[in-house]
PDB file of C-alpha atoms in Angstrom:
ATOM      1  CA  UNK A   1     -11.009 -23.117  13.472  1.00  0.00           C
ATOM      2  CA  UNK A   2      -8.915 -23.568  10.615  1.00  0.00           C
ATOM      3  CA  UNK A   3      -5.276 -22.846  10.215  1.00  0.00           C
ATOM      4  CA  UNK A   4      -6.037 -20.851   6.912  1.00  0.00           C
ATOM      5  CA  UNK A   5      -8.911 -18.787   8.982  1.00  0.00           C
ATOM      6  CA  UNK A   6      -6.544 -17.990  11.446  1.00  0.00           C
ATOM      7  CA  UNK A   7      -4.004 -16.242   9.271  1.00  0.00           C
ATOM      8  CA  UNK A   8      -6.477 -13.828   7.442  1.00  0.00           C
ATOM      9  CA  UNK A   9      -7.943 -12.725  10.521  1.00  0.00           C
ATOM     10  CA  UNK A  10      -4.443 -12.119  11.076  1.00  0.00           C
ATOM     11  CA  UNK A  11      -3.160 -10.648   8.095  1.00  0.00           C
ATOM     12  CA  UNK A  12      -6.513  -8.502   8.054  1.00  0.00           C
ATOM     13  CA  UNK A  13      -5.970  -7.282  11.974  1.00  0.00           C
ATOM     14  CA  UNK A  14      -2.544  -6.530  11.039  1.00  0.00           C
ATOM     15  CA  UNK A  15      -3.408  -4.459   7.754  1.00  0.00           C
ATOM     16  CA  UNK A  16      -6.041  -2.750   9.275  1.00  0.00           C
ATOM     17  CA  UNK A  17      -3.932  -1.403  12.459  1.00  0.00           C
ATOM     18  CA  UNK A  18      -1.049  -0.731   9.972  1.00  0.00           C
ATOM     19  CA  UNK A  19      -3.994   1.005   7.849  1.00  0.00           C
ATOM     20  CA  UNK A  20      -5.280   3.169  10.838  1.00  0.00           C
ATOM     21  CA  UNK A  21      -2.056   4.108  12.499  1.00  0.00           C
ATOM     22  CA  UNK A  22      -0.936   5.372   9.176  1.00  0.00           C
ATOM     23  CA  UNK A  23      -3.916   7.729   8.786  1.00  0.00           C
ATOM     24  CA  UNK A  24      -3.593   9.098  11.994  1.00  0.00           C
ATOM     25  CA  UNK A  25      -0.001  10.301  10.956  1.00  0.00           C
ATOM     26  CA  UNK A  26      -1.288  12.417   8.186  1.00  0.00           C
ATOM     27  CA  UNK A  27      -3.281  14.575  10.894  1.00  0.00           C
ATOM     28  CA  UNK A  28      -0.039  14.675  12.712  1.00  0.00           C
ATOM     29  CA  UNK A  29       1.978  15.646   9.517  1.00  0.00           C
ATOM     30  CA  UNK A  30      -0.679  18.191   8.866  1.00  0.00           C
ATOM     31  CA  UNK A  31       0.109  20.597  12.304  1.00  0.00           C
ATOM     32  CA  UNK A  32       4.294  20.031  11.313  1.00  0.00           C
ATOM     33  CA  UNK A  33       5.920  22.358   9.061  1.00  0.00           C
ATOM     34  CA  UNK A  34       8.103  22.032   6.366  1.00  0.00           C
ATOM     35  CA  UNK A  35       7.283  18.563   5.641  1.00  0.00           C
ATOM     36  CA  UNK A  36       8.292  17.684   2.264  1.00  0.00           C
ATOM     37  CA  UNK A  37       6.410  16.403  -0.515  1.00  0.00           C
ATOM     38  CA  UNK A  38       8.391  12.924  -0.634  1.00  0.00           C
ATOM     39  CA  UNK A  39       7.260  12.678   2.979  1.00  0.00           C
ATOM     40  CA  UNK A  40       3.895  12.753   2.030  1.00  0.00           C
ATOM     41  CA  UNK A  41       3.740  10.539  -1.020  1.00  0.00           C
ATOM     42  CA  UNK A  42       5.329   7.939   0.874  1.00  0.00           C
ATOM     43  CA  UNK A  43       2.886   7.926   3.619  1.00  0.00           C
ATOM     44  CA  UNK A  44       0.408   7.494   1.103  1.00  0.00           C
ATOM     45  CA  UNK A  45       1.988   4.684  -0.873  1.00  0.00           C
ATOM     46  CA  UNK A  46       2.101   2.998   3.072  1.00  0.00           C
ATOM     47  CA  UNK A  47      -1.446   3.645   3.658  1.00  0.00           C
ATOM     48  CA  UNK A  48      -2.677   2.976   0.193  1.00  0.00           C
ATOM     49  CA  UNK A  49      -1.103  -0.599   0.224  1.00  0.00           C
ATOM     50  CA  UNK A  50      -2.268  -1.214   3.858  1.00  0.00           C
ATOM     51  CA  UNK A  51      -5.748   0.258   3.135  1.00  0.00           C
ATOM     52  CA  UNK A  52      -5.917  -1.980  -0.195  1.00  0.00           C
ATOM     53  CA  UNK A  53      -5.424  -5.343   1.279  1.00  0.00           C
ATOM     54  CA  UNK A  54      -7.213  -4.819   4.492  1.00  0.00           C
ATOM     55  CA  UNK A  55     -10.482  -3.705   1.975  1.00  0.00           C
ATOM     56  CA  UNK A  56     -10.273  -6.785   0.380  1.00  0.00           C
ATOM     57  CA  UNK A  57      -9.641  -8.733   3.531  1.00  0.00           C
ATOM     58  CA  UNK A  58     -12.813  -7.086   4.789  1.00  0.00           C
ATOM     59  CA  UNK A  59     -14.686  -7.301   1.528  1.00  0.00           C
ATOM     60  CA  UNK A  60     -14.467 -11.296   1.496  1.00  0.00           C
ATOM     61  CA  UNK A  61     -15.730 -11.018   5.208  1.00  0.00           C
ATOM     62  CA  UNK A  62     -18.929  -9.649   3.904  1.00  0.00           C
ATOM     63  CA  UNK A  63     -20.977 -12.833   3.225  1.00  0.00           C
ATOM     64  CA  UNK A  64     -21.887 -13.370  -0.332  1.00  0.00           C
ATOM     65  CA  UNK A  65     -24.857 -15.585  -0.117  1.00  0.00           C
ATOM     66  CA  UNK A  66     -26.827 -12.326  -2.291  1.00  0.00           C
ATOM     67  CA  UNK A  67     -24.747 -10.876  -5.259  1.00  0.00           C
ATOM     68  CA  UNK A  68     -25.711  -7.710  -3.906  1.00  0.00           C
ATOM     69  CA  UNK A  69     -24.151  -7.572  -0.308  1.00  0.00           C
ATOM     70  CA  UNK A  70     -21.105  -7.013  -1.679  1.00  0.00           C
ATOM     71  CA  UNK A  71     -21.831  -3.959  -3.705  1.00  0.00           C
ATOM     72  CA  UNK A  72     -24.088  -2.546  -1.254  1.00  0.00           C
ATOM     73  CA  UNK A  73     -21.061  -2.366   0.957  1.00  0.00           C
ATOM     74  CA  UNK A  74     -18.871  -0.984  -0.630  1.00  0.00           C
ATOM     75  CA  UNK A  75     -21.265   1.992  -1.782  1.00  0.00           C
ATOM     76  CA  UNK A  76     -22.207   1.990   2.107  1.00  0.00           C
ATOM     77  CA  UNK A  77     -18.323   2.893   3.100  1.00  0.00           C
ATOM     78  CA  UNK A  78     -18.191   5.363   0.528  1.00  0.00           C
ATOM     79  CA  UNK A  79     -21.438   7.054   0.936  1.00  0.00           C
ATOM     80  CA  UNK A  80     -20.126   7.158   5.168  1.00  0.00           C
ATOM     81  CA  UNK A  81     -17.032   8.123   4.121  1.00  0.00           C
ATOM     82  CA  UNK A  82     -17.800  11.469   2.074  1.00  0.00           C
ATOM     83  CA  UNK A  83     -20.710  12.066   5.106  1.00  0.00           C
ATOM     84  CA  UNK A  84     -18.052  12.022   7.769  1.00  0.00           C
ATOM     85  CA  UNK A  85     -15.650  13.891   5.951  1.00  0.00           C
ATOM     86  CA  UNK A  86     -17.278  16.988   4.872  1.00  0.00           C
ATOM     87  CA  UNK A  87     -18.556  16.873   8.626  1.00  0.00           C
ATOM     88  CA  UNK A  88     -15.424  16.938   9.748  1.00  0.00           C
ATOM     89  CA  UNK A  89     -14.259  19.109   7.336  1.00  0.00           C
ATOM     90  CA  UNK A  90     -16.146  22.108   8.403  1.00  0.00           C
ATOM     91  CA  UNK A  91     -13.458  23.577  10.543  1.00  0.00           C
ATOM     92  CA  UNK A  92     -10.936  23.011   8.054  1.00  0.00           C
ATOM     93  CA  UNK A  93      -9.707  25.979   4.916  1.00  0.00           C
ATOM     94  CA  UNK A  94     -11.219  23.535   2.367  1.00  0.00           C
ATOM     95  CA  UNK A  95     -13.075  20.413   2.173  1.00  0.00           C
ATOM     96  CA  UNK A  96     -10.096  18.920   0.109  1.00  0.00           C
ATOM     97  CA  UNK A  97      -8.215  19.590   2.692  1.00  0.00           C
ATOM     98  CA  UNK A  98     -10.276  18.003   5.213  1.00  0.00           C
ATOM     99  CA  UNK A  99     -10.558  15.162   2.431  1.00  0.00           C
ATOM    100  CA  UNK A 100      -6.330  14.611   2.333  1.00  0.00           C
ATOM    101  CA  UNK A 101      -6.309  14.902   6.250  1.00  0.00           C
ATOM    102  CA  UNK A 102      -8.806  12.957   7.493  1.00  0.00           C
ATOM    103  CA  UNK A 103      -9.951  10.756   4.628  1.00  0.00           C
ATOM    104  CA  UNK A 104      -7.401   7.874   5.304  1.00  0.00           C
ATOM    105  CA  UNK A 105      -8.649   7.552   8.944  1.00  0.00           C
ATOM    106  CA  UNK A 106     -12.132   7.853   8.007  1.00  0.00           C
ATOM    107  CA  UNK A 107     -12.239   5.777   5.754  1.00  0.00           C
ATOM    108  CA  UNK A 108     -10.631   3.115   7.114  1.00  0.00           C
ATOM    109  CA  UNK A 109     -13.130   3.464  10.188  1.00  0.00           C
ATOM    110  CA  UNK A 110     -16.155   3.182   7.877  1.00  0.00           C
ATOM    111  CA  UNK A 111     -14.901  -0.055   6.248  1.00  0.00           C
ATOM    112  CA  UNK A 112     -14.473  -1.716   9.354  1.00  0.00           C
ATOM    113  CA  UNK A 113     -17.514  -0.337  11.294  1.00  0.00           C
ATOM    114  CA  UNK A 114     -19.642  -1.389   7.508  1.00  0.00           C
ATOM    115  CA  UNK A 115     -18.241  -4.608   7.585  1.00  0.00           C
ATOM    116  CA  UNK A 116     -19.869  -5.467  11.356  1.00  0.00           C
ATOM    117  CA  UNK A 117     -23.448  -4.617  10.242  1.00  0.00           C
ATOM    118  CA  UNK A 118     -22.709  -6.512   7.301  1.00  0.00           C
ATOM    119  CA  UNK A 119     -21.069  -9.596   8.475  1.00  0.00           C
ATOM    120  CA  UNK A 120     -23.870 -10.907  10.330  1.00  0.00           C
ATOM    121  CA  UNK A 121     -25.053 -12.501  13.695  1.00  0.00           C
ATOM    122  CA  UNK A 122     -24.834 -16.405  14.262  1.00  0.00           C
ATOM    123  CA  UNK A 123     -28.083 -17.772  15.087  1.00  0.00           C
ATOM    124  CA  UNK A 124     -29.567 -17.756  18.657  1.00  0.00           C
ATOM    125  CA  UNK A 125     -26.243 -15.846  20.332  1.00  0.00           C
ATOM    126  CA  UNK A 126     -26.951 -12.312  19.175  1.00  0.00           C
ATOM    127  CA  UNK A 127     -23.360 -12.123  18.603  1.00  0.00           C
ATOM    128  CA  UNK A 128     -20.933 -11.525  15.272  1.00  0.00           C
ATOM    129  CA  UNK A 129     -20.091 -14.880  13.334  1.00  0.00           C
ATOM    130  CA  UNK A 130     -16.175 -13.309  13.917  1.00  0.00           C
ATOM    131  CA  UNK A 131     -16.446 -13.329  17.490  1.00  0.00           C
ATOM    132  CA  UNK A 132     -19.025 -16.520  17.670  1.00  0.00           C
ATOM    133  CA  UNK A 133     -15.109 -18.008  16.446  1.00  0.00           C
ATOM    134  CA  UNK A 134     -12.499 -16.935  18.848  1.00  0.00           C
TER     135      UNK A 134
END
């Protein structure tokens, strides 16, 4: 395994805890009160940029031996995304509102959980290429 391999499963582990733990603090900023707006663009700007990179980490995971794969993914975590969130959202005021809360998590769930059925199984094993590595 390459030095180079090693680093952006790295980097991509990394972005995609950073990523997760910071959606999980917007359901826990949604029971405080008071919480100012600064507060909550902030934790956006974090999750955005963590969300962002660990995407394309996991976008360049998907293999992209078909032009197709790649496209079909992304409309995959979106199309999971928007089917786990109004589910979710039921027991919320408002959709949007179950949207801002649990979007971030959910989303970031569905793009990892997409990339596994997209990445692949190495031949014979049964088993992900990224695990057929470590």
């Amino acid at each position: 395994m390459s030095v180079i391999s090693t680093l952006s499963r790295g980097f991509r582990v990394a972005t995609g805890v950073g990523s997760l733990i910071t959606a999980i603090m917007f359901i826990s900023l949604r029971t405080l009160n008071n919480v100012s707006r600064t507060d909550w663009v902030i934790a956006y700007v974090i999750w955005g940029l963590c969300f962002l990179v660990f995407f394309w980490l996991q976008l360049q995971l998907v293999p992209g031996r078909l032009s197709h794969r790649k496209k079909l993914y992304i409309f995959s975590v979106i199309m999971a995304t928007i089917h786990f969130c109004i589910a979710i959202s039921q027991n919320t005021e408002s959709i949007l509102d179950g949207f801002t809360t649990f979007g971030p998590f959910i989303l970031t769930a569905c793009s990892y959980l997409m990339s596994l059925l997209f990445v692949g199984y190495s031949a014979g094993e049964g088993i992900p290429i990224e695990l057929a590595a470590i």
